[in-house]
Coordinates of C-alpha atoms in Angstrom, one line a residue:
Chain A
X7 CA 0.0 0.0 0.0
X8 CA 1.4 3.4 -0.9
X9 CA 2.1 5.7 2.0
X10 CA -1.0 7.9 2.5
X11 CA -1.5 10.7 5.0
X12 CA -2.2 9.0 8.3
X13 CA -5.9 9.3 9.0
X14 CA -7.5 8.4 12.3
X15 CA -10.6 7.1 10.6
X16 CA -10.7 5.0 7.5
X17 CA -11.3 7.3 4.5
X18 CA -14.7 6.8 3.0
X19 CA -14.0 6.6 -0.7
X20 CA -17.2 5.9 -2.5
X21 CA -17.0 3.2 -5.1
X22 CA -13.6 1.7 -4.1
X23 CA -13.3 -0.8 -1.2
X24 CA -12.7 1.0 2.1
X25 CA -9.1 0.6 3.4
X26 CA -7.7 1.6 6.8
X27 CA -4.5 3.5 6.6
X28 CA -1.4 1.7 7.7
X29 CA -0.8 4.2 10.4
X30 CA -4.3 3.7 11.8
X31 CA -3.8 0.0 11.9
X32 CA -0.5 0.2 13.5
X33 CA -1.8 2.6 16.2
X34 CA -4.8 0.4 16.8
X35 CA -2.6 -2.7 17.2
X36 CA -0.4 -0.7 19.6
X37 CA -3.4 0.4 21.7
X38 CA -4.8 -3.1 21.6
X39 CA -1.6 -4.7 23.0
X40 CA -1.2 -1.9 25.5
X41 CA -4.7 -2.5 26.8
X42 CA -4.1 -6.3 26.9
X43 CA -1.0 -5.6 28.9
X44 CA -2.7 -3.3 31.4
X45 CA -5.5 -5.8 31.9
X46 CA -3.1 -8.5 32.6
X47 CA -1.4 -6.4 35.2
X48 CA -4.7 -5.8 36.8
X49 CA -5.3 -9.6 37.0
X50 CA -1.8 -10.2 38.2
X51 CA -2.3 -7.6 41.0
X52 CA -4.6 -10.1 42.8
X53 CA -1.7 -12.5 42.9
X54 CA 0.4 -9.9 44.5
X55 CA -2.2 -9.4 47.2
X56 CA -1.8 -13.0 48.2
X57 CA 2.0 -12.8 48.0
X58 CA 1.9 -9.6 50.1
X59 CA -0.2 -11.4 52.7
X60 CA 2.1 -14.4 52.9
X61 CA 5.2 -12.2 52.9
X62 CA 3.9 -9.9 55.7
X63 CA 2.7 -12.8 57.9
X64 CA 6.1 -14.6 57.6
X65 CA 8.5 -11.7 57.9
X66 CA 6.6 -10.0 60.8
X67 CA 6.5 -13.2 62.8
X68 CA 10.0 -14.6 62.3
X69 CA 11.2 -12.6 65.3
X70 CA 8.4 -14.3 67.3
X71 CA 9.3 -17.8 66.3
X72 CA 12.9 -17.1 67.1
X73 CA 11.9 -16.6 70.7
X74 CA 9.0 -19.0 71.1
X75 CA 9.5 -22.6 70.0
X76 CA 6.9 -24.1 67.6
X77 CA 6.2 -26.9 70.1
X78 CA 5.3 -24.4 72.9
X79 CA 3.3 -22.4 70.5
X80 CA 1.2 -25.4 69.6
X81 CA 1.0 -27.2 72.9
X82 CA 1.0 -24.6 75.7
X83 CA -2.5 -23.8 77.0
X84 CA -1.8 -20.3 78.3
X85 CA -1.8 -17.1 76.2
X86 CA -0.4 -14.2 78.2
X87 CA 1.5 -12.0 75.7
X88 CA 1.8 -8.9 77.9
X89 CA 2.6 -10.6 81.2
X90 CA 6.1 -10.4 82.7
X91 CA 6.5 -14.1 82.0
X92 CA 4.7 -14.2 78.7
X93 CA 3.4 -17.5 77.4
X94 CA 2.2 -18.2 73.9
X95 CA 0.0 -21.3 73.6
X96 CA -2.0 -20.5 70.5
X97 CA -4.4 -23.4 71.2
X98 CA -5.9 -21.1 73.8
X99 CA -7.2 -18.9 71.0
X100 CA -7.9 -21.8 68.7
X101 CA -10.1 -23.5 71.3
X102 CA -12.4 -20.4 71.4
X103 CA -12.3 -20.0 67.6
X104 CA -13.3 -23.7 67.1
X105 CA -16.0 -23.5 69.7
X106 CA -17.7 -20.5 68.3
X107 CA -17.4 -21.7 64.7
X108 CA -18.7 -25.2 65.8
X109 CA -21.8 -23.6 67.3
X110 CA -22.3 -21.5 64.2
X111 CA -22.1 -24.6 62.0
X112 CA -24.4 -26.6 64.3
X113 CA -27.0 -23.9 63.7
X114 CA -26.1 -23.3 60.0
X115 CA -25.9 -26.9 58.7
X116 CA -29.4 -28.1 59.5
X117 CA -31.0 -24.7 58.9
X118 CA -29.1 -24.1 55.7
X119 CA -29.8 -27.5 54.3
X120 CA -33.6 -27.2 55.1
X121 CA -33.7 -23.8 53.5
X122 CA -31.8 -24.8 50.4
X123 CA -33.9 -27.9 50.0
X124 CA -37.1 -25.8 50.4
X125 CA -35.9 -23.2 47.9
X126 CA -34.6 -25.6 45.3
X127 CA -37.1 -28.5 45.5
X128 CA -40.3 -27.0 47.0
X129 CA -40.7 -23.3 46.5
X130 CA -42.2 -22.0 43.3
X131 CA -40.1 -19.6 41.1
X132 CA -41.8 -16.5 42.4
X133 CA -41.4 -17.4 46.0
X134 CA -37.7 -18.0 45.4
X135 CA -37.2 -14.7 43.6
X136 CA -38.9 -12.8 46.4
X137 CA -37.1 -14.6 49.2
X138 CA -33.6 -14.3 47.9
X139 CA -33.2 -10.5 48.1
X140 CA -34.3 -10.6 51.7
X141 CA -31.6 -13.2 52.4
X142 CA -29.1 -11.0 50.8
X143 CA -30.1 -8.1 53.0
X144 CA -29.5 -10.4 56.0
X145 CA -26.0 -10.9 54.6
X146 CA -25.5 -7.2 54.0
X147 CA -25.9 -6.2 57.7
X148 CA -22.5 -4.9 59.0
X149 CA -21.0 -7.4 61.4
X150 CA -20.4 -4.7 64.0
X151 CA -24.2 -4.3 64.1
X152 CA -24.6 -8.0 64.8
X153 CA -21.9 -7.6 67.6
X154 CA -24.0 -4.9 69.3
X155 CA -27.1 -7.0 68.9
X156 CA -25.5 -10.1 70.4
X157 CA -24.0 -8.3 73.3
X158 CA -26.9 -6.1 74.3
X159 CA -30.0 -8.0 73.1
X160 CA -29.3 -11.6 72.4
X161 CA -27.1 -12.5 75.3
X162 CA -29.4 -11.0 77.9
X163 CA -32.2 -12.9 76.2
X164 CA -30.3 -16.2 76.5
X165 CA -29.5 -15.5 80.1
X166 CA -33.1 -15.7 81.0
X167 CA -33.1 -19.3 79.8
X168 CA -29.5 -20.3 80.8
X169 CA -28.9 -18.8 84.3
X170 CA -25.1 -19.6 84.3
X171 CA -24.4 -17.7 81.1
X172 CA -21.6 -15.1 81.4
X173 CA -22.1 -11.6 80.0
X174 CA -19.4 -12.4 77.5
X175 CA -19.9 -15.9 76.2
X176 CA -19.3 -18.1 73.1
X177 CA -22.9 -19.4 72.8
X178 CA -24.6 -16.1 71.7
X179 CA -22.0 -15.1 69.1
X180 CA -22.0 -18.7 67.8
X181 CA -25.8 -18.8 67.3
X182 CA -25.9 -15.3 65.8
X183 CA -23.0 -16.1 63.5
X184 CA -24.8 -19.3 62.4
X185 CA -27.8 -17.3 61.2
X186 CA -25.5 -14.7 59.8
X187 CA -23.8 -17.2 57.4
X188 CA -27.1 -18.9 56.7
X189 CA -27.8 -16.9 53.4
X190 CA -24.3 -17.9 52.2
X191 CA -24.5 -21.6 53.1
X192 CA -28.1 -21.9 51.9
X193 CA -27.4 -20.2 48.5
X194 CA -24.2 -22.2 47.8
X195 CA -26.0 -25.5 48.6
X196 CA -29.0 -24.4 46.6
X197 CA -26.8 -23.7 43.6
X198 CA -25.4 -27.2 43.9
X199 CA -28.9 -28.7 44.2
X200 CA -30.2 -26.8 41.2
X201 CA -27.3 -28.0 39.2
X202 CA -28.5 -31.6 39.5
X203 CA -30.1 -32.4 36.1
X204 CA -33.9 -32.7 36.2
X205 CA -33.7 -36.0 34.5
X206 CA -32.4 -37.6 37.7
X207 CA -35.4 -36.1 39.6
X208 CA -37.8 -37.3 37.0
X209 CA -36.3 -40.8 37.2
X210 CA -37.0 -40.7 40.9
X211 CA -40.6 -39.5 40.4
X212 CA -41.1 -42.3 37.8
X213 CA -40.2 -44.8 40.5
X214 CA -43.0 -43.4 42.6
X215 CA -40.8 -41.4 45.0
X216 CA -42.3 -38.5 46.9
X217 CA -40.8 -35.1 46.7
X218 CA -39.1 -35.7 50.0
X219 CA -37.6 -38.9 48.8
X220 CA -36.4 -37.4 45.6
X221 CA -34.8 -34.6 47.6
X222 CA -33.2 -36.9 50.1
X223 CA -32.2 -39.9 47.9
X224 CA -31.6 -38.3 44.6
X225 CA -30.8 -34.5 44.9
X226 CA -28.8 -34.4 48.1
X227 CA -26.5 -37.4 47.2
X228 CA -26.0 -36.0 43.7
X229 CA -25.2 -32.5 45.0
X230 CA -23.2 -33.8 48.0
X231 CA -19.8 -32.3 47.0
X232 CA -21.4 -28.9 46.4
X233 CA -23.3 -29.0 49.7
X234 CA -20.1 -30.0 51.6
X235 CA -18.4 -27.1 49.9
X236 CA -21.1 -24.8 51.2
X237 CA -20.5 -25.8 54.7
X238 CA -16.7 -25.8 54.5
X239 CA -16.8 -22.3 53.1
X240 CA -19.3 -21.3 55.8
X241 CA -16.9 -22.7 58.4
X242 CA -14.1 -20.7 56.9
X243 CA -16.3 -17.6 57.3
X244 CA -17.2 -18.4 60.8
X245 CA -13.5 -18.9 61.8
X246 CA -12.5 -15.6 60.2
X247 CA -15.4 -13.5 61.5
X248 CA -14.2 -10.8 63.7
X249 CA -16.5 -8.1 65.0
X250 CA -19.2 -10.3 66.5
X251 CA -16.7 -12.2 68.7
X252 CA -14.6 -9.2 69.5
X253 CA -17.6 -7.4 70.9
X254 CA -19.7 -10.3 72.4
X255 CA -17.3 -13.2 73.2
X256 CA -14.9 -11.2 75.4
X257 CA -11.2 -10.6 75.0
X258 CA -9.9 -12.8 77.7
X259 CA -7.7 -15.7 76.4
X260 CA -9.3 -18.8 77.9
X261 CA -8.5 -22.4 77.0
X262 CA -12.1 -23.7 77.1
X263 CA -14.6 -25.4 74.9
X264 CA -17.5 -24.4 77.3
X265 CA -19.9 -22.2 75.3
X266 CA -21.2 -20.5 78.4
X267 CA -17.8 -19.0 79.1
X268 CA -16.3 -16.0 77.4
X269 CA -13.0 -16.5 75.5
X270 CA -10.9 -14.6 73.0
X271 CA -10.8 -16.0 69.5
X272 CA -7.8 -15.5 67.2
X273 CA -9.6 -12.6 65.4
X274 CA -10.7 -11.0 68.7
X275 CA -7.1 -11.2 70.0
X276 CA -5.8 -9.4 66.8
X277 CA -8.4 -6.6 67.3
X278 CA -7.6 -6.3 71.0
X279 CA -3.9 -6.0 70.3
X280 CA -4.4 -3.5 67.4
X281 CA -6.4 -1.2 69.7
X282 CA -3.4 -0.8 72.0
X283 CA -0.4 1.0 70.5
X284 CA 2.2 -1.8 70.4
X285 CA 5.8 -1.0 69.7
X286 CA 6.8 -2.4 66.3
X287 CA 9.6 -4.6 67.6
X288 CA 7.8 -6.0 70.7
X289 CA 7.0 -9.7 70.9
X290 CA 3.4 -8.8 71.6
X291 CA 3.2 -7.1 68.2
X292 CA 4.8 -10.1 66.5
X293 CA 2.5 -12.4 68.3
X294 CA -0.4 -10.8 66.4
X295 CA 1.1 -12.0 63.1
X296 CA 1.9 -15.4 64.5
X297 CA -1.8 -15.7 65.4
X298 CA -2.6 -14.4 62.0
X299 CA -0.6 -17.2 60.3
X300 CA -2.6 -19.8 62.2
X301 CA -5.9 -18.1 61.1
X302 CA -4.7 -17.8 57.5
X303 CA -3.7 -21.5 57.3
X304 CA -7.0 -22.7 58.7
X305 CA -9.1 -20.6 56.4
X306 CA -6.8 -21.3 53.4
X307 CA -7.2 -25.0 53.9
X308 CA -11.0 -24.7 54.1
X309 CA -11.2 -22.4 51.1
X310 CA -9.1 -24.7 48.9
X311 CA -11.1 -27.8 49.8
X312 CA -14.3 -25.8 49.2
X313 CA -13.0 -24.5 45.9
X314 CA -12.1 -28.0 44.5
X315 CA -15.3 -29.6 45.8
X316 CA -17.4 -26.9 44.0
X317 CA -15.4 -27.2 40.9
X318 CA -16.0 -31.0 40.9
X319 CA -19.8 -30.7 40.8
X320 CA -19.6 -28.1 38.1
X321 CA -17.6 -30.5 36.0
X322 CA -19.9 -33.5 36.6
X323 CA -23.0 -31.7 35.4
Chain B
X11 CA -42.6 -50.6 52.0
X12 CA -41.7 -51.6 48.5
X13 CA -43.2 -55.0 49.0
X14 CA -46.3 -53.3 50.2
X15 CA -46.8 -51.4 47.1
X16 CA -46.4 -54.3 44.8
X17 CA -48.9 -56.5 46.6
X18 CA -51.2 -53.9 47.9
X19 CA -54.7 -53.0 46.7
X20 CA -55.7 -49.4 45.9
X21 CA -56.6 -48.2 49.4
X22 CA -53.0 -48.7 50.5
X23 CA -51.8 -46.7 47.6
X24 CA -54.0 -43.8 48.6
X25 CA -52.6 -44.0 52.1
X26 CA -49.0 -43.8 50.8
X27 CA -49.9 -40.8 48.7
X28 CA -51.4 -39.2 51.7
X29 CA -48.3 -39.9 53.8
X30 CA -46.1 -38.5 51.0
X31 CA -48.2 -35.3 50.9
X32 CA -47.8 -35.0 54.7
X33 CA -44.0 -35.3 54.5
X34 CA -44.0 -32.7 51.7
X35 CA -46.0 -30.4 53.8
X36 CA -43.8 -30.9 56.8
X37 CA -40.6 -30.3 54.8
X38 CA -42.0 -27.1 53.3
X39 CA -43.1 -26.1 56.8
X40 CA -39.5 -26.6 58.1
X41 CA -38.1 -24.6 55.2
X42 CA -40.5 -21.8 55.8
X43 CA -39.9 -21.7 59.5
X44 CA -36.2 -21.4 59.0
X45 CA -36.9 -18.5 56.7
X46 CA -39.1 -16.9 59.3
X47 CA -36.5 -17.3 62.1
X48 CA -33.9 -15.7 59.8
X49 CA -36.2 -12.9 58.9
X50 CA -37.2 -12.3 62.5
X51 CA -33.5 -12.0 63.4
X52 CA -33.2 -9.3 60.8
X53 CA -36.3 -7.6 62.2
X54 CA -35.1 -7.9 65.8
X55 CA -31.8 -6.3 64.9
X56 CA -33.4 -3.4 63.1
X57 CA -36.0 -2.8 65.8
X58 CA -33.5 -3.2 68.7
X59 CA -31.2 -0.6 67.1
X60 CA -34.0 1.9 66.3
X61 CA -35.5 1.6 69.7
X62 CA -32.1 1.8 71.4
X63 CA -30.8 4.7 69.4
X64 CA -34.0 6.7 69.0
X65 CA -33.2 9.5 71.5
X66 CA -30.0 10.3 69.6
X67 CA -31.4 9.7 66.1
X68 CA -34.0 12.5 66.4
X69 CA -31.4 15.0 67.6
X70 CA -29.8 16.9 64.8
X71 CA -26.7 17.6 66.8
X72 CA -25.8 13.9 66.7
X73 CA -25.1 14.2 63.0
X74 CA -23.1 17.5 63.3
X75 CA -21.1 17.0 66.5
X76 CA -17.6 15.6 66.9
X77 CA -17.0 12.6 69.1
X78 CA -16.8 13.5 72.8
X79 CA -16.2 12.1 76.2
X80 CA -19.7 13.2 77.1
X81 CA -22.1 10.7 75.6
X82 CA -24.9 13.3 75.1
X83 CA -22.6 15.7 73.1
X84 CA -20.9 13.0 71.1
X85 CA -21.8 12.9 67.4
X86 CA -20.9 11.1 64.2
X87 CA -19.7 14.0 62.1
X88 CA -16.1 12.8 61.7
X89 CA -17.4 9.2 61.2
X90 CA -19.7 9.8 58.3
X91 CA -17.3 12.3 56.6
X92 CA -14.5 9.7 57.0
X93 CA -16.7 6.9 55.6
X94 CA -17.5 8.9 52.5
X95 CA -13.8 9.9 51.9
X96 CA -12.5 6.3 52.5
X97 CA -15.2 4.9 50.2
X98 CA -14.2 7.3 47.5
X99 CA -10.6 6.1 47.7
X100 CA -11.7 2.5 47.7
X101 CA -13.9 2.9 44.7
X102 CA -11.2 4.7 42.7
X103 CA -8.8 1.8 43.3
X104 CA -11.1 -1.2 43.4
X105 CA -13.2 -0.5 40.3
X106 CA -10.5 -0.1 37.6
X107 CA -8.4 -2.9 39.1
X108 CA -11.3 -5.3 39.6
X109 CA -13.0 -4.6 36.2
X110 CA -9.7 -4.8 34.5
X111 CA -8.9 -8.2 36.0
X112 CA -12.4 -9.5 35.3
X113 CA -12.1 -8.4 31.6
X114 CA -8.7 -10.0 31.3
X115 CA -9.8 -13.3 32.8
X116 CA -12.9 -13.5 30.6
X117 CA -11.8 -12.1 27.3
X118 CA -8.0 -12.3 27.1
X119 CA -6.7 -15.1 29.2
X120 CA -5.5 -18.2 27.5
X121 CA -6.4 -21.5 29.0
X122 CA -3.2 -22.3 30.7
X123 CA -1.7 -22.7 34.2
X124 CA -1.2 -19.0 34.7
X125 CA -4.9 -18.4 34.2
X126 CA -5.8 -21.3 36.4
X127 CA -3.5 -20.0 39.1
X128 CA -5.0 -16.5 39.0
X129 CA -8.5 -18.0 39.2
X130 CA -7.8 -20.2 42.2
X131 CA -6.0 -17.2 43.7
X132 CA -9.0 -14.9 43.3
X133 CA -11.4 -17.4 44.7
X134 CA -9.1 -17.9 47.6
X135 CA -8.8 -14.2 48.2
X136 CA -12.5 -14.0 48.4
X137 CA -12.4 -16.3 51.4
X138 CA -9.5 -14.7 53.3
X139 CA -10.8 -13.2 56.5
X140 CA -11.0 -9.4 56.4
X141 CA -8.8 -9.1 59.4
X142 CA -5.9 -10.7 57.5
X143 CA -6.1 -7.8 55.1
X144 CA -5.8 -5.6 58.1
X145 CA -2.5 -7.4 59.0
X146 CA -1.3 -6.9 55.4
X147 CA -2.0 -3.2 55.7
X148 CA -0.3 -3.0 59.2
X149 CA 2.8 -4.8 58.1
X150 CA 3.2 -3.6 54.5
X151 CA 1.4 -0.2 54.1
X152 CA 2.2 1.2 57.5
X153 CA 5.5 -0.3 58.6
X154 CA 6.7 -1.2 55.1
X155 CA 5.7 1.8 52.9
X156 CA 5.3 4.3 55.8
X157 CA 1.8 5.4 54.7
X158 CA 0.6 5.9 58.2
X159 CA -2.9 5.5 59.7
X160 CA -4.5 7.6 57.0
X161 CA -7.5 7.7 54.7
X162 CA -5.3 6.5 51.9
X163 CA -4.3 3.3 53.8
X164 CA -7.8 2.6 54.8
X165 CA -9.2 3.1 51.3
X166 CA -6.4 0.9 49.9
X167 CA -7.0 -2.0 52.2
X168 CA -10.8 -1.9 51.7
X169 CA -10.2 -1.8 48.0
X170 CA -8.1 -5.0 48.1
X171 CA -10.7 -6.6 50.3
X172 CA -13.6 -6.1 47.8
X173 CA -11.4 -6.7 44.7
X174 CA -12.6 -10.4 44.4
X175 CA -16.2 -9.3 44.6
X176 CA -15.8 -6.9 41.7
X177 CA -13.7 -9.4 39.7
X178 CA -16.3 -12.1 40.1
X179 CA -19.2 -9.8 39.3
X180 CA -17.4 -8.4 36.2
X181 CA -16.7 -11.9 34.9
X182 CA -20.3 -13.0 35.4
X183 CA -21.6 -9.9 33.7
X184 CA -19.3 -10.4 30.7
X185 CA -20.1 -14.1 30.5
X186 CA -23.7 -13.2 30.0
X187 CA -23.0 -11.2 26.9
X188 CA -23.9 -13.4 23.8
X189 CA -21.1 -14.4 21.5
X190 CA -23.1 -13.0 18.5
X191 CA -22.4 -9.4 19.7
X192 CA -18.6 -10.0 19.6
X193 CA -18.9 -11.7 16.2
X194 CA -20.9 -8.8 14.8
X195 CA -18.2 -6.4 16.1
X196 CA -15.4 -8.5 14.6
X197 CA -17.4 -8.7 11.3
X198 CA -17.4 -4.9 11.1
X199 CA -13.6 -5.0 11.3
X200 CA -13.2 -4.1 15.0
X201 CA -10.2 -5.6 16.7
X202 CA -10.3 -7.3 20.2
X203 CA -9.8 -4.2 22.3
X204 CA -12.3 -2.2 20.2
X205 CA -14.8 -5.0 20.6
X206 CA -14.3 -5.1 24.4
X207 CA -14.3 -1.3 24.8
X208 CA -17.1 -0.4 22.5
X209 CA -19.5 -3.4 22.7
X210 CA -18.8 -5.9 25.5
X211 CA -18.2 -3.5 28.3
X212 CA -21.2 -1.2 27.7
X213 CA -23.4 -4.2 27.4
X214 CA -22.1 -5.7 30.7
X215 CA -22.2 -2.3 32.5
X216 CA -25.4 -3.0 34.6
X217 CA -24.1 -6.2 35.9
X218 CA -20.7 -4.8 36.7
X219 CA -22.4 -1.8 38.4
X220 CA -24.5 -4.2 40.6
X221 CA -21.4 -6.1 41.7
X222 CA -19.5 -2.9 42.4
X223 CA -22.3 -1.5 44.6
X224 CA -22.5 -4.8 46.5
X225 CA -18.8 -4.7 47.0
X226 CA -18.8 -1.1 48.2
X227 CA -21.7 -1.9 50.6
X228 CA -19.6 -4.6 52.1
X229 CA -16.6 -2.2 52.5
X230 CA -18.7 0.4 54.2
X231 CA -19.6 -2.0 57.0
X232 CA -16.2 -3.5 57.5
X233 CA -14.5 -2.5 60.7
X234 CA -11.9 -5.3 61.3
X235 CA -9.2 -4.4 58.7
X236 CA -9.4 -0.7 59.6
X237 CA -9.2 -1.3 63.3
X238 CA -6.1 -3.4 62.7
X239 CA -4.2 -0.5 61.1
X240 CA -4.8 1.4 64.4
X241 CA -7.6 3.7 63.4
X242 CA -9.4 3.4 66.6
X243 CA -8.4 6.7 68.0
X244 CA -10.2 9.8 69.2
X245 CA -10.6 12.1 66.2
X246 CA -12.1 15.5 66.9
X247 CA -11.4 17.3 63.7
X248 CA -12.3 16.9 60.0
X249 CA -9.8 16.1 57.3
X250 CA -8.8 19.1 55.2
X251 CA -11.3 19.8 52.5
X252 CA -10.5 18.4 49.0
X253 CA -11.7 21.7 47.5
X254 CA -10.0 25.0 48.0
X255 CA -10.6 28.6 47.0
X256 CA -7.2 29.2 45.2
X257 CA -5.7 27.3 42.3
X258 CA -5.4 24.4 41.7
X259 CA -8.7 24.2 43.6
X260 CA -8.3 20.6 44.6
X261 CA -5.8 19.2 47.0
X262 CA -4.9 15.8 48.2
X263 CA -3.9 16.6 51.8
X264 CA -7.0 14.8 53.0
X265 CA -5.6 11.5 51.8
X266 CA -2.9 11.8 54.5
X267 CA -5.3 12.7 57.2
X268 CA -6.1 10.6 60.3
X269 CA -9.8 9.6 60.3
X270 CA -12.5 7.5 61.7
X271 CA -15.4 5.7 60.0
X272 CA -18.9 4.7 61.0
X273 CA -18.3 1.0 62.0
X274 CA -15.3 2.0 64.0
X275 CA -17.1 4.8 65.8
X276 CA -19.9 2.3 66.6
X277 CA -17.4 -0.3 67.8
X278 CA -15.8 2.3 70.0
X279 CA -19.1 3.2 71.6
X280 CA -20.3 -0.4 72.0
X281 CA -17.1 -1.4 73.9
X282 CA -17.5 1.3 76.5
X283 CA -19.1 0.2 79.8
X284 CA -21.4 3.2 80.2
X285 CA -25.0 2.5 78.9
X286 CA -25.3 6.1 77.6
X287 CA -22.7 5.3 75.0
X288 CA -24.6 2.3 73.9
X289 CA -27.4 4.6 72.9
X290 CA -25.0 6.4 70.6
X291 CA -23.8 3.0 69.3
X292 CA -27.3 2.0 68.4
X293 CA -28.0 5.3 66.7
X294 CA -24.7 5.0 64.7
X295 CA -25.7 1.4 63.8
X296 CA -29.0 2.6 62.4
X297 CA -27.3 5.1 60.1
X298 CA -24.7 2.5 59.1
X299 CA -27.4 0.0 58.3
X300 CA -29.3 2.6 56.3
X301 CA -26.2 3.2 54.3
X302 CA -25.5 -0.5 53.5
X303 CA -29.2 -1.4 53.1
X304 CA -29.7 1.5 50.7
X305 CA -26.7 0.4 48.6
X306 CA -27.8 -3.3 48.6
X307 CA -31.3 -2.2 47.8
X308 CA -30.1 -0.3 44.8
X309 CA -28.1 -3.3 43.6
X310 CA -31.0 -5.7 44.0
X311 CA -33.3 -3.4 42.2
X312 CA -30.8 -2.9 39.4
X313 CA -30.4 -6.6 39.0
X314 CA -34.1 -7.2 39.0
X315 CA -34.6 -4.6 36.2
X316 CA -31.7 -6.1 34.3
X317 CA -33.3 -9.5 34.4
X318 CA -36.6 -8.2 33.1
X319 CA -34.9 -6.5 30.2
X320 CA -33.1 -9.7 29.3
X321 CA -36.3 -11.7 29.3

């Protein structure tokens, strides 16, 4: 093509085929690859967030693990970071974390399963479409609000039934958290149930199964990996939830699985330490990151299991 | 029971049908009662907050006063101004980054291990507890980069927190755009970037917008990562105004300013022993809920309208 004056728009020459000038094409290709590059950088940024998290957790806690042996860290049952004779048994915090998350799951599994089964197998389309936005609103309430509610409304309410319940306890936050993650667990398991091909259901009906039997014997087994994923991801949320426990479960490290007692979870401990102004090189400051590593590993494990389980049911159907 | 059916006469069959109907009714009943319990919790939260915070909610000073040691004079002025400024920073960072990553993963990424890795990474980031982001900010932004406990740091950490939400929403919105549209654009001679910029993105805009609003609504209510960077302090002044009377008319000093935000102000008041402060906490909670519910409401409405258009 002969060199023509570079035009930003292809010249409209009536009669002859329209041709874009070389300069225009070159510039377009340049912009195109530039845009592709920038978009790739944006996608790669998410990887750097993960790398950043891992880097910070490791570097900020190396000083900690130089002073506290891993064995003590994992087996001691005292957590007294600011005492003269500081002890760092992370199981103290883990026990509370597990207790609260366990209560949340005990609420969320049966309720979430029933709700998902109802929405996927029983409810008509309009009912489902009306209900889901409300569930999303439940999920949209800030957790600090749930914390207020748990401390000042729900715990006093529970105390009228359970006389020995402390003002700060693990039961109230556990139950509230169970309902809080309900929209999530229910909607992920409902997705899994709805992904079951209707042919399987029809086969069940053709055998004379009732709806309940189809749900229990056909849909739930077929959607099992997805439903499991829902609760594993729910567990991960409960473990990482912060404000409800920081406000209502107390901030006293306490090696206990008794739900009527108050105890600091990993997240509550991090909040408590962050509120005080800790010197950067103190072991108490570094202990925050050591606790953070434990939290990160627990949730990462759950998230990865959940991710692959969900991917599996998506591949099967 | 199976043996029954094969041998039985008709009356038995009717009984089985009846029994099945009953189980169905019971199951539906259980489902609906779970729903009712969940909804009553939501109602209880809302009513408890409104009743608890009413005396402060109806007082205009509450919205215009600085925080104070005296519960009756304390207000949420710094908190709501801080929330707006932090959200602005968050949106400016999270939207371009999140939409860009979403577009890349849907339109550009080749099916290889790098893409796989980025995908697993995004879905894992969505599950990382918010407080871990707080530790990232504390270790990297504050002690590493020396950004300090400022609006910029808070906006940045909340942006990273909601990045996965925006990426996932963008991808879903783009996936919903029919292939025909792209083919038509290519047929007209557009290249990939032109197709994406001029046809795919505008068509996906409502879906992206919905996801972005949901993400920002989540960021507004997040306290944990911002507490971790040490923002739980007594702030009795406003950040410098972004607008000024002399050229260049805007300044960015406010980015460097200490701040507080609504959820932190509320947390601060909840954790005090005096009951008077709990009234303030409830009132702040109502305002915070209004903010997030309004945003979620807009998002739900947008999606509802979008669905009707598609049908």
